[in-house]
Amino acid sequence: MTTAHLRDIAKGTLDVISSGKVAVKGSVYDLTSILEQSKLQTLYYAPDSLLSAWRSFSPAQLHPPAANTMIEILETTTLDAARKAGLKGCKRPIGVLNFASAEQPGGGFINGSSAQEESIARSSTLYPSLLTPTAQQFYTLHSGDARDGFYTHAMIYSPHVVMFRSDDGAFVPPMEIDVLTSPAVHAGLIRKRASGAAVERDIKRAMRERMARILFLFERRQVPNLILGSFGTGVFQNDVDMVAEIWAELLCGPSTRFSRSFQYVAFAVMDTPTYLRFSGAFQKATIGHSGGPSGSGGTCTF
């Protein structure tokens, strides 16, 4: 789709949000109440919040506890993966990770940009949550201190976000999700200033901490089903293998921190080269924990 067409879709989404109503195939859905609920319940987590203590908390147990976390790596979009998870019966709300701009709510979706955050903002009621005074603390923090590409571990949690468009912009029956907004480390920006093994270690250390906090926040919110992805490997240029390995280290294996925290985790990856690298790295990383790609003896099932 052209930039102009994406801008038109974004304008239509803002019109829906403003009116509080969306019409889909002759049915009119009133979103007014859930929009207000989402804005009122939006949460901000500062870098020094409770999330920083994730290591000291005992892993949450699902009720009933899951024998295995079902892992899927899908060559699709975040929106498509979330809707498919809902249609196949995953308990709602489904948690979705927003690969966020640290300084601009919704990224550039109003102007027709087309990255992962923009697709979510263009297709849902996420944007009003990001404009709340609560969420604005996140953007104020980063506009004053972006930490030269590392950004911070601050996060926004937006419950009761309603998706009402598909990836092609068509209106679809509304579906509720919870959205966690967090920026990946901007590895490309960091490497413009410095390079070498020490820099790469710093990037990996920061990414691992941030990704652990993401899982911990979803765990604290008791969200059992997640849509994640190859976090920060596009414009931000984080290594695909590194990101896959960190997710696998945190989620798979009998003694890993989040091995029994979730029932289902899908990794939505759009382009084929990244999908293949991500799948291979994730499988390689989990073999060491589980004894095989089927998860036998471990806690991940593919």
PDB file of C-alpha atoms in Angstrom:
ATOM      1  CA  MET A   1       0.000   0.000   0.000  1.00  0.00           C
ATOM      2  CA  THR A   2       1.169   3.515  -0.742  1.00  0.00           C
ATOM      3  CA  THR A   3       1.981   6.048   1.936  1.00  0.00           C
ATOM      4  CA  ALA A   4      -1.031   8.106   0.876  1.00  0.00           C
ATOM      5  CA  HIS A   5      -3.338   5.107   1.262  1.00  0.00           C
ATOM      6  CA  LEU A   6      -1.930   4.323   4.697  1.00  0.00           C
ATOM      7  CA  ARG A   7      -2.502   7.946   5.717  1.00  0.00           C
ATOM      8  CA  ASP A   8      -6.124   7.642   4.605  1.00  0.00           C
ATOM      9  CA  ILE A   9      -6.564   4.468   6.674  1.00  0.00           C
ATOM     10  CA  ALA A  10      -5.028   6.214   9.695  1.00  0.00           C
ATOM     11  CA  LYS A  11      -7.431   9.139   9.255  1.00  0.00           C
ATOM     12  CA  GLY A  12     -10.346   6.717   9.128  1.00  0.00           C
ATOM     13  CA  THR A  13      -9.128   5.054  12.310  1.00  0.00           C
ATOM     14  CA  LEU A  14      -8.945   8.406  14.090  1.00  0.00           C
ATOM     15  CA  ASP A  15     -12.517   9.109  12.905  1.00  0.00           C
ATOM     16  CA  VAL A  16     -13.673   5.806  14.416  1.00  0.00           C
ATOM     17  CA  ILE A  17     -11.943   6.621  17.688  1.00  0.00           C
ATOM     18  CA  SER A  18     -13.473  10.098  17.728  1.00  0.00           C
ATOM     19  CA  SER A  19     -16.998   8.822  17.077  1.00  0.00           C
ATOM     20  CA  GLY A  20     -16.645   5.775  19.321  1.00  0.00           C
ATOM     21  CA  LYS A  21     -18.350   3.580  16.715  1.00  0.00           C
ATOM     22  CA  VAL A  22     -17.273   1.247  13.930  1.00  0.00           C
ATOM     23  CA  ALA A  23     -19.497  -0.363  11.290  1.00  0.00           C
ATOM     24  CA  VAL A  24     -18.554  -3.843  10.064  1.00  0.00           C
ATOM     25  CA  LYS A  25     -20.693  -5.645   7.461  1.00  0.00           C
ATOM     26  CA  GLY A  26     -23.894  -3.910   8.507  1.00  0.00           C
ATOM     27  CA  SER A  27     -23.296  -4.206  12.249  1.00  0.00           C
ATOM     28  CA  VAL A  28     -22.424  -1.139  14.322  1.00  0.00           C
ATOM     29  CA  TYR A  29     -20.157  -1.642  17.332  1.00  0.00           C
ATOM     30  CA  ASP A  30     -20.118   0.939  20.129  1.00  0.00           C
ATOM     31  CA  LEU A  31     -16.553   1.350  21.412  1.00  0.00           C
ATOM     32  CA  THR A  32     -17.199   4.306  23.715  1.00  0.00           C
ATOM     33  CA  SER A  33     -17.160   2.433  27.010  1.00  0.00           C
ATOM     34  CA  ILE A  34     -14.135   0.277  26.276  1.00  0.00           C
ATOM     35  CA  LEU A  35     -12.193   3.282  24.958  1.00  0.00           C
ATOM     36  CA  GLU A  36     -12.705   5.083  28.248  1.00  0.00           C
ATOM     37  CA  GLN A  37     -11.851   1.952  30.189  1.00  0.00           C
ATOM     38  CA  SER A  38      -8.613   1.530  28.242  1.00  0.00           C
ATOM     39  CA  LYS A  39      -7.546   5.123  28.850  1.00  0.00           C
ATOM     40  CA  LEU A  40      -8.421   5.053  32.557  1.00  0.00           C
ATOM     41  CA  GLN A  41      -6.552   1.790  33.124  1.00  0.00           C
ATOM     42  CA  THR A  42      -3.423   2.652  31.131  1.00  0.00           C
ATOM     43  CA  LEU A  43      -0.334   2.120  33.276  1.00  0.00           C
ATOM     44  CA  TYR A  44       3.178   3.520  33.162  1.00  0.00           C
ATOM     45  CA  TYR A  45       6.167   1.583  34.497  1.00  0.00           C
ATOM     46  CA  ALA A  46       9.268   3.661  35.179  1.00  0.00           C
ATOM     47  CA  PRO A  47      12.779   2.208  34.697  1.00  0.00           C
ATOM     48  CA  ASP A  48      13.053   1.695  38.478  1.00  0.00           C
ATOM     49  CA  SER A  49       9.589   0.148  38.873  1.00  0.00           C
ATOM     50  CA  LEU A  50       8.768  -3.228  40.398  1.00  0.00           C
ATOM     51  CA  LEU A  51       9.617  -4.794  37.027  1.00  0.00           C
ATOM     52  CA  SER A  52      13.308  -4.358  37.842  1.00  0.00           C
ATOM     53  CA  ALA A  53      12.936  -7.036  40.532  1.00  0.00           C
ATOM     54  CA  TRP A  54      11.816  -9.784  38.157  1.00  0.00           C
ATOM     55  CA  ARG A  55      14.642 -12.113  39.199  1.00  0.00           C
ATOM     56  CA  SER A  56      13.579 -12.117  42.855  1.00  0.00           C
ATOM     57  CA  PHE A  57       9.981 -13.175  42.202  1.00  0.00           C
ATOM     58  CA  SER A  58       9.093 -16.841  42.046  1.00  0.00           C
ATOM     59  CA  PRO A  59       7.819 -17.878  38.631  1.00  0.00           C
ATOM     60  CA  ALA A  60       4.056 -17.616  38.333  1.00  0.00           C
ATOM     61  CA  GLN A  61       2.129 -20.839  37.984  1.00  0.00           C
ATOM     62  CA  LEU A  62      -0.798 -21.011  35.614  1.00  0.00           C
ATOM     63  CA  HIS A  63      -4.038 -22.369  37.009  1.00  0.00           C
ATOM     64  CA  PRO A  64      -4.094 -25.147  36.011  1.00  0.00           C
ATOM     65  CA  PRO A  65      -0.332 -25.156  35.395  1.00  0.00           C
ATOM     66  CA  ALA A  66       0.729 -25.759  31.799  1.00  0.00           C
ATOM     67  CA  ALA A  67       2.883 -28.835  31.181  1.00  0.00           C
ATOM     68  CA  ASN A  68       4.367 -27.070  28.174  1.00  0.00           C
ATOM     69  CA  THR A  69       4.324 -23.594  26.728  1.00  0.00           C
ATOM     70  CA  MET A  70       3.118 -23.900  23.158  1.00  0.00           C
ATOM     71  CA  ILE A  71       5.493 -21.924  20.941  1.00  0.00           C
ATOM     72  CA  GLU A  72       4.711 -20.969  17.349  1.00  0.00           C
ATOM     73  CA  ILE A  73       6.925 -19.030  14.970  1.00  0.00           C
ATOM     74  CA  LEU A  74       4.684 -17.591  12.271  1.00  0.00           C
ATOM     75  CA  GLU A  75       5.552 -15.861   9.023  1.00  0.00           C
ATOM     76  CA  THR A  76       2.839 -13.274   9.408  1.00  0.00           C
ATOM     77  CA  THR A  77       1.994  -9.927  10.971  1.00  0.00           C
ATOM     78  CA  THR A  78       1.297  -9.152  14.612  1.00  0.00           C
ATOM     79  CA  LEU A  79      -2.342  -8.320  13.837  1.00  0.00           C
ATOM     80  CA  ASP A  80      -2.894 -11.563  11.946  1.00  0.00           C
ATOM     81  CA  ALA A  81      -1.215 -13.658  14.653  1.00  0.00           C
ATOM     82  CA  ALA A  82      -3.314 -12.034  17.394  1.00  0.00           C
ATOM     83  CA  ARG A  83      -6.583 -12.551  15.544  1.00  0.00           C
ATOM     84  CA  LYS A  84      -5.748 -16.174  14.714  1.00  0.00           C
ATOM     85  CA  ALA A  85      -4.891 -16.825  18.366  1.00  0.00           C
ATOM     86  CA  GLY A  86      -8.290 -15.460  19.372  1.00  0.00           C
ATOM     87  CA  LEU A  87     -10.134 -17.483  16.755  1.00  0.00           C
ATOM     88  CA  LYS A  88      -8.483 -20.712  17.863  1.00  0.00           C
ATOM     89  CA  GLY A  89      -9.693 -20.248  21.404  1.00  0.00           C
ATOM     90  CA  CYS A  90      -6.804 -18.657  23.274  1.00  0.00           C
ATOM     91  CA  LYS A  91      -8.027 -17.028  26.460  1.00  0.00           C
ATOM     92  CA  ARG A  92      -8.516 -13.303  26.072  1.00  0.00           C
ATOM     93  CA  PRO A  93      -7.215 -10.720  26.350  1.00  0.00           C
ATOM     94  CA  ILE A  94      -4.206 -11.743  24.313  1.00  0.00           C
ATOM     95  CA  GLY A  95      -1.030  -9.821  25.145  1.00  0.00           C
ATOM     96  CA  VAL A  96       0.701  -8.067  22.242  1.00  0.00           C
ATOM     97  CA  LEU A  97       4.166  -6.518  22.303  1.00  0.00           C
ATOM     98  CA  ASN A  98       4.374  -3.158  20.534  1.00  0.00           C
ATOM     99  CA  PHE A  99       7.878  -2.528  19.107  1.00  0.00           C
ATOM    100  CA  ALA A 100       7.608   1.121  20.022  1.00  0.00           C
ATOM    101  CA  SER A 101       9.077   4.433  19.107  1.00  0.00           C
ATOM    102  CA  ALA A 102      10.539   5.845  22.295  1.00  0.00           C
ATOM    103  CA  GLU A 103       9.526   9.397  21.476  1.00  0.00           C
ATOM    104  CA  GLN A 104       6.403   9.424  19.279  1.00  0.00           C
ATOM    105  CA  PRO A 105       3.064   7.813  20.260  1.00  0.00           C
ATOM    106  CA  GLY A 106       2.083   5.345  17.562  1.00  0.00           C
ATOM    107  CA  GLY A 107       5.290   5.998  15.649  1.00  0.00           C
ATOM    108  CA  GLY A 108       4.561   7.653  12.319  1.00  0.00           C
ATOM    109  CA  PHE A 109       1.214   5.976  11.634  1.00  0.00           C
ATOM    110  CA  ILE A 110      -0.626   9.263  11.023  1.00  0.00           C
ATOM    111  CA  ASN A 111       1.864  10.109   8.268  1.00  0.00           C
ATOM    112  CA  GLY A 112       1.631   6.703   6.598  1.00  0.00           C
ATOM    113  CA  SER A 113       4.649   4.896   8.047  1.00  0.00           C
ATOM    114  CA  SER A 114       4.312   1.131   7.963  1.00  0.00           C
ATOM    115  CA  ALA A 115       6.398  -0.548  10.685  1.00  0.00           C
ATOM    116  CA  GLN A 116       4.978  -2.878  13.352  1.00  0.00           C
ATOM    117  CA  GLU A 117       3.866  -0.177  15.798  1.00  0.00           C
ATOM    118  CA  GLU A 118       2.200   1.808  13.024  1.00  0.00           C
ATOM    119  CA  SER A 119       0.204  -1.220  11.885  1.00  0.00           C
ATOM    120  CA  ILE A 120      -1.184  -1.694  15.406  1.00  0.00           C
ATOM    121  CA  ALA A 121      -1.995   1.995  15.891  1.00  0.00           C
ATOM    122  CA  ARG A 122      -3.598   2.215  12.446  1.00  0.00           C
ATOM    123  CA  SER A 123      -5.824  -0.781  13.108  1.00  0.00           C
ATOM    124  CA  SER A 124      -6.925  -0.359  16.726  1.00  0.00           C
ATOM    125  CA  THR A 125      -7.775   1.930  19.616  1.00  0.00           C
ATOM    126  CA  LEU A 126      -4.196   1.957  20.943  1.00  0.00           C
ATOM    127  CA  TYR A 127      -3.449   5.594  20.112  1.00  0.00           C
ATOM    128  CA  PRO A 128      -5.754   7.236  22.716  1.00  0.00           C
ATOM    129  CA  SER A 129      -4.112   5.170  25.454  1.00  0.00           C
ATOM    130  CA  LEU A 130      -0.672   6.435  24.391  1.00  0.00           C
ATOM    131  CA  LEU A 131      -1.904  10.035  24.552  1.00  0.00           C
ATOM    132  CA  THR A 132      -3.080   9.829  28.161  1.00  0.00           C
ATOM    133  CA  PRO A 133      -1.155  11.813  30.800  1.00  0.00           C
ATOM    134  CA  THR A 134      -0.126   8.487  32.320  1.00  0.00           C
ATOM    135  CA  ALA A 135       1.467   7.260  29.103  1.00  0.00           C
ATOM    136  CA  GLN A 136       2.997  10.628  28.296  1.00  0.00           C
ATOM    137  CA  GLN A 137       5.451  10.104  31.163  1.00  0.00           C
ATOM    138  CA  PHE A 138       7.106   7.493  28.945  1.00  0.00           C
ATOM    139  CA  TYR A 139       7.578   9.913  26.049  1.00  0.00           C
ATOM    140  CA  THR A 140       8.663  12.794  28.270  1.00  0.00           C
ATOM    141  CA  LEU A 141      11.335  10.579  29.807  1.00  0.00           C
ATOM    142  CA  HIS A 142      12.744   9.576  26.444  1.00  0.00           C
ATOM    143  CA  SER A 143      12.563  13.001  24.865  1.00  0.00           C
ATOM    144  CA  GLY A 144      14.743  14.258  27.708  1.00  0.00           C
ATOM    145  CA  ASP A 145      17.070  11.269  27.872  1.00  0.00           C
ATOM    146  CA  ALA A 146      17.161   8.789  25.013  1.00  0.00           C
ATOM    147  CA  ARG A 147      20.421   7.319  26.330  1.00  0.00           C
ATOM    148  CA  ASP A 148      22.015   7.462  22.900  1.00  0.00           C
ATOM    149  CA  GLY A 149      20.033   4.572  21.471  1.00  0.00           C
ATOM    150  CA  PHE A 150      19.782   2.335  24.522  1.00  0.00           C
ATOM    151  CA  TYR A 151      16.609   4.121  25.626  1.00  0.00           C
ATOM    152  CA  THR A 152      15.277   2.922  28.989  1.00  0.00           C
ATOM    153  CA  HIS A 153      13.362  -0.002  30.458  1.00  0.00           C
ATOM    154  CA  ALA A 154      10.246   2.164  30.899  1.00  0.00           C
ATOM    155  CA  MET A 155       7.017   0.656  29.558  1.00  0.00           C
ATOM    156  CA  ILE A 156       3.352   1.457  28.947  1.00  0.00           C
ATOM    157  CA  TYR A 157       0.619  -1.114  29.508  1.00  0.00           C
ATOM    158  CA  SER A 158      -2.598  -0.478  27.560  1.00  0.00           C
ATOM    159  CA  PRO A 159      -5.423  -2.878  28.472  1.00  0.00           C
ATOM    160  CA  HIS A 160      -8.693  -3.246  26.543  1.00  0.00           C
ATOM    161  CA  VAL A 161      -7.306  -2.148  23.184  1.00  0.00           C
ATOM    162  CA  VAL A 162      -9.734  -3.034  20.402  1.00  0.00           C
ATOM    163  CA  MET A 163      -8.497  -4.197  16.983  1.00  0.00           C
ATOM    164  CA  PHE A 164     -11.053  -3.403  14.281  1.00  0.00           C
ATOM    165  CA  ARG A 165      -9.029  -3.510  11.072  1.00  0.00           C
ATOM    166  CA  SER A 166      -7.079  -6.206   9.247  1.00  0.00           C
ATOM    167  CA  ASP A 167      -3.643  -5.592   7.740  1.00  0.00           C
ATOM    168  CA  ASP A 168      -5.140  -4.445   4.449  1.00  0.00           C
ATOM    169  CA  GLY A 169      -7.186  -1.778   6.246  1.00  0.00           C
ATOM    170  CA  ALA A 170     -10.542  -3.548   5.969  1.00  0.00           C
ATOM    171  CA  PHE A 171     -12.907  -3.283   8.926  1.00  0.00           C
ATOM    172  CA  VAL A 172     -13.302  -6.575  10.812  1.00  0.00           C
ATOM    173  CA  PRO A 173     -15.292  -7.576  13.917  1.00  0.00           C
ATOM    174  CA  PRO A 174     -13.682  -5.948  16.986  1.00  0.00           C
ATOM    175  CA  MET A 175     -11.348  -8.060  19.117  1.00  0.00           C
ATOM    176  CA  GLU A 176      -9.822  -7.044  22.430  1.00  0.00           C
ATOM    177  CA  ILE A 177      -6.095  -7.264  23.174  1.00  0.00           C
ATOM    178  CA  ASP A 178      -3.718  -5.884  25.807  1.00  0.00           C
ATOM    179  CA  VAL A 179      -0.739  -3.976  24.377  1.00  0.00           C
ATOM    180  CA  LEU A 180       2.641  -3.547  26.050  1.00  0.00           C
ATOM    181  CA  THR A 181       4.640  -0.652  24.590  1.00  0.00           C
ATOM    182  CA  SER A 182       8.434  -0.852  24.849  1.00  0.00           C
ATOM    183  CA  PRO A 183      11.318   0.301  22.635  1.00  0.00           C
ATOM    184  CA  ALA A 184      14.055  -2.100  21.666  1.00  0.00           C
ATOM    185  CA  VAL A 185      17.652  -0.952  21.940  1.00  0.00           C
ATOM    186  CA  HIS A 186      18.561   0.966  18.760  1.00  0.00           C
ATOM    187  CA  ALA A 187      21.658  -1.075  17.985  1.00  0.00           C
ATOM    188  CA  GLY A 188      22.235   0.630  14.639  1.00  0.00           C
ATOM    189  CA  LEU A 189      22.422   4.057  16.262  1.00  0.00           C
ATOM    190  CA  ILE A 190      24.773   2.805  18.974  1.00  0.00           C
ATOM    191  CA  ARG A 191      27.120   1.211  16.422  1.00  0.00           C
ATOM    192  CA  LYS A 192      27.472   4.545  14.617  1.00  0.00           C
ATOM    193  CA  ARG A 193      29.336   5.854  17.664  1.00  0.00           C
ATOM    194  CA  ALA A 194      31.278   2.793  18.770  1.00  0.00           C
ATOM    195  CA  SER A 195      31.892  -0.805  17.807  1.00  0.00           C
ATOM    196  CA  GLY A 196      33.482  -3.954  19.140  1.00  0.00           C
ATOM    197  CA  ALA A 197      32.793  -6.846  21.471  1.00  0.00           C
ATOM    198  CA  ALA A 198      32.170  -4.650  24.527  1.00  0.00           C
ATOM    199  CA  VAL A 199      29.479  -2.654  22.705  1.00  0.00           C
ATOM    200  CA  GLU A 200      27.763  -5.836  21.525  1.00  0.00           C
ATOM    201  CA  ARG A 201      27.800  -7.189  25.082  1.00  0.00           C
ATOM    202  CA  ASP A 202      26.189  -3.989  26.345  1.00  0.00           C
ATOM    203  CA  ILE A 203      23.478  -4.209  23.680  1.00  0.00           C
ATOM    204  CA  LYS A 204      22.750  -7.837  24.521  1.00  0.00           C
ATOM    205  CA  ARG A 205      22.686  -7.150  28.256  1.00  0.00           C
ATOM    206  CA  ALA A 206      20.208  -4.294  27.842  1.00  0.00           C
ATOM    207  CA  MET A 207      18.006  -6.279  25.472  1.00  0.00           C
ATOM    208  CA  ARG A 208      17.911  -9.293  27.769  1.00  0.00           C
ATOM    209  CA  GLU A 209      16.873  -7.158  30.739  1.00  0.00           C
ATOM    210  CA  ARG A 210      14.177  -5.404  28.721  1.00  0.00           C
ATOM    211  CA  MET A 211      12.780  -8.612  27.267  1.00  0.00           C
ATOM    212  CA  ALA A 212      12.683 -10.220  30.714  1.00  0.00           C
ATOM    213  CA  ARG A 213      10.728  -7.245  32.049  1.00  0.00           C
ATOM    214  CA  ILE A 214       8.287  -7.543  29.156  1.00  0.00           C
ATOM    215  CA  LEU A 215       7.564 -11.160  30.079  1.00  0.00           C
ATOM    216  CA  PHE A 216       7.394 -10.285  33.776  1.00  0.00           C
ATOM    217  CA  LEU A 217       4.820  -7.565  33.159  1.00  0.00           C
ATOM    218  CA  PHE A 218       2.622  -9.903  31.135  1.00  0.00           C
ATOM    219  CA  GLU A 219       3.042 -12.502  33.880  1.00  0.00           C
ATOM    220  CA  ARG A 220       2.049  -9.983  36.579  1.00  0.00           C
ATOM    221  CA  ARG A 221      -1.021  -9.079  34.541  1.00  0.00           C
ATOM    222  CA  GLN A 222      -1.916 -12.793  34.331  1.00  0.00           C
ATOM    223  CA  VAL A 223      -2.023 -12.794  30.542  1.00  0.00           C
ATOM    224  CA  PRO A 224      -1.475 -16.424  29.475  1.00  0.00           C
ATOM    225  CA  ASN A 225      -1.241 -15.974  25.695  1.00  0.00           C
ATOM    226  CA  LEU A 226       1.222 -13.673  23.961  1.00  0.00           C
ATOM    227  CA  ILE A 227       2.117 -12.350  20.515  1.00  0.00           C
ATOM    228  CA  LEU A 228       5.793 -11.387  20.465  1.00  0.00           C
ATOM    229  CA  GLY A 229       8.236 -11.226  17.577  1.00  0.00           C
ATOM    230  CA  SER A 230      11.735 -10.528  16.343  1.00  0.00           C
ATOM    231  CA  PHE A 231      11.954  -7.514  18.631  1.00  0.00           C
ATOM    232  CA  GLY A 232      14.085  -4.666  17.307  1.00  0.00           C
ATOM    233  CA  THR A 233      15.672  -6.520  14.384  1.00  0.00           C
ATOM    234  CA  GLY A 234      14.327  -4.235  11.663  1.00  0.00           C
ATOM    235  CA  VAL A 235      15.221  -0.544  11.615  1.00  0.00           C
ATOM    236  CA  PHE A 236      16.889  -0.879  15.047  1.00  0.00           C
ATOM    237  CA  GLN A 237      19.288  -3.519  13.631  1.00  0.00           C
ATOM    238  CA  ASN A 238      19.508  -5.913  16.563  1.00  0.00           C
ATOM    239  CA  ASP A 239      20.881  -9.310  15.597  1.00  0.00           C
ATOM    240  CA  VAL A 240      18.100 -11.791  14.792  1.00  0.00           C
ATOM    241  CA  ASP A 241      19.970 -14.745  16.291  1.00  0.00           C
ATOM    242  CA  MET A 242      20.617 -12.815  19.511  1.00  0.00           C
ATOM    243  CA  VAL A 243      16.970 -11.822  19.936  1.00  0.00           C
ATOM    244  CA  ALA A 244      15.738 -15.357  19.262  1.00  0.00           C
ATOM    245  CA  GLU A 245      18.248 -16.818  21.697  1.00  0.00           C
ATOM    246  CA  ILE A 246      17.239 -14.414  24.470  1.00  0.00           C
ATOM    247  CA  TRP A 247      13.537 -15.246  24.057  1.00  0.00           C
ATOM    248  CA  ALA A 248      14.372 -18.954  24.099  1.00  0.00           C
ATOM    249  CA  GLU A 249      16.584 -18.625  27.181  1.00  0.00           C
ATOM    250  CA  LEU A 250      13.802 -16.828  29.070  1.00  0.00           C
ATOM    251  CA  LEU A 251      10.924 -19.083  27.987  1.00  0.00           C
ATOM    252  CA  CYS A 252      12.222 -22.607  27.401  1.00  0.00           C
ATOM    253  CA  GLY A 253      13.793 -25.229  29.596  1.00  0.00           C
ATOM    254  CA  PRO A 254      12.725 -26.702  32.945  1.00  0.00           C
ATOM    255  CA  SER A 255      14.622 -24.151  35.056  1.00  0.00           C
ATOM    256  CA  THR A 256      14.197 -20.970  33.017  1.00  0.00           C
ATOM    257  CA  ARG A 257      12.450 -18.056  34.712  1.00  0.00           C
ATOM    258  CA  PHE A 258       9.292 -17.935  32.566  1.00  0.00           C
ATOM    259  CA  SER A 259       9.074 -21.593  31.578  1.00  0.00           C
ATOM    260  CA  ARG A 260       5.594 -22.066  33.088  1.00  0.00           C
ATOM    261  CA  SER A 261       4.255 -18.532  32.985  1.00  0.00           C
ATOM    262  CA  PHE A 262       2.354 -18.759  29.697  1.00  0.00           C
ATOM    263  CA  GLN A 263       0.214 -21.209  27.771  1.00  0.00           C
ATOM    264  CA  TYR A 264       0.862 -19.965  24.251  1.00  0.00           C
ATOM    265  CA  VAL A 265       3.486 -17.667  22.730  1.00  0.00           C
ATOM    266  CA  ALA A 266       3.523 -16.788  19.035  1.00  0.00           C
ATOM    267  CA  PHE A 267       6.406 -14.994  17.375  1.00  0.00           C
ATOM    268  CA  ALA A 268       5.055 -13.043  14.408  1.00  0.00           C
ATOM    269  CA  VAL A 269       7.817 -12.458  11.853  1.00  0.00           C
ATOM    270  CA  MET A 270       6.979 -10.878   8.510  1.00  0.00           C
ATOM    271  CA  ASP A 271       9.830 -11.324   6.021  1.00  0.00           C
ATOM    272  CA  THR A 272      11.066 -14.754   4.961  1.00  0.00           C
ATOM    273  CA  PRO A 273      14.836 -14.277   5.580  1.00  0.00           C
ATOM    274  CA  THR A 274      14.208 -13.061   9.149  1.00  0.00           C
ATOM    275  CA  TYR A 275      11.647 -15.809   9.707  1.00  0.00           C
ATOM    276  CA  LEU A 276      14.108 -18.501   8.624  1.00  0.00           C
ATOM    277  CA  ARG A 277      16.950 -17.119  10.742  1.00  0.00           C
ATOM    278  CA  PHE A 278      14.675 -16.601  13.726  1.00  0.00           C
ATOM    279  CA  SER A 279      13.229 -20.105  13.484  1.00  0.00           C
ATOM    280  CA  GLY A 280      16.648 -21.691  13.144  1.00  0.00           C
ATOM    281  CA  ALA A 281      18.176 -19.735  16.012  1.00  0.00           C
ATOM    282  CA  PHE A 282      15.201 -20.371  18.279  1.00  0.00           C
ATOM    283  CA  GLN A 283      15.233 -24.094  17.551  1.00  0.00           C
ATOM    284  CA  LYS A 284      18.996 -24.300  18.087  1.00  0.00           C
ATOM    285  CA  ALA A 285      18.755 -22.438  21.381  1.00  0.00           C
ATOM    286  CA  THR A 286      15.974 -24.628  22.705  1.00  0.00           C
ATOM    287  CA  ILE A 287      17.545 -27.947  21.730  1.00  0.00           C
ATOM    288  CA  GLY A 288      20.108 -27.451  24.487  1.00  0.00           C
ATOM    289  CA  HIS A 289      17.322 -26.994  27.028  1.00  0.00           C
ATOM    290  CA  SER A 290      14.837 -29.581  25.862  1.00  0.00           C
ATOM    291  CA  GLY A 291      16.858 -32.297  24.212  1.00  0.00           C
ATOM    292  CA  GLY A 292      15.049 -31.767  20.911  1.00  0.00           C
ATOM    293  CA  PRO A 293      12.877 -29.401  18.949  1.00  0.00           C
ATOM    294  CA  SER A 294       9.673 -31.064  20.119  1.00  0.00           C
ATOM    295  CA  GLY A 295      10.345 -29.914  23.655  1.00  0.00           C
ATOM    296  CA  SER A 296      10.606 -33.424  25.131  1.00  0.00           C
ATOM    297  CA  GLY A 297      11.980 -33.102  28.631  1.00  0.00           C
ATOM    298  CA  GLY A 298      11.585 -29.341  28.570  1.00  0.00           C
ATOM    299  CA  THR A 299       8.755 -26.870  28.709  1.00  0.00           C
ATOM    300  CA  CYS A 300       8.320 -25.692  25.112  1.00  0.00           C
ATOM    301  CA  THR A 301       6.288 -27.443  22.449  1.00  0.00           C
ATOM    302  CA  PHE A 302       6.605 -26.415  18.809  1.00  0.00           C
TER     303      PHE A 302
END
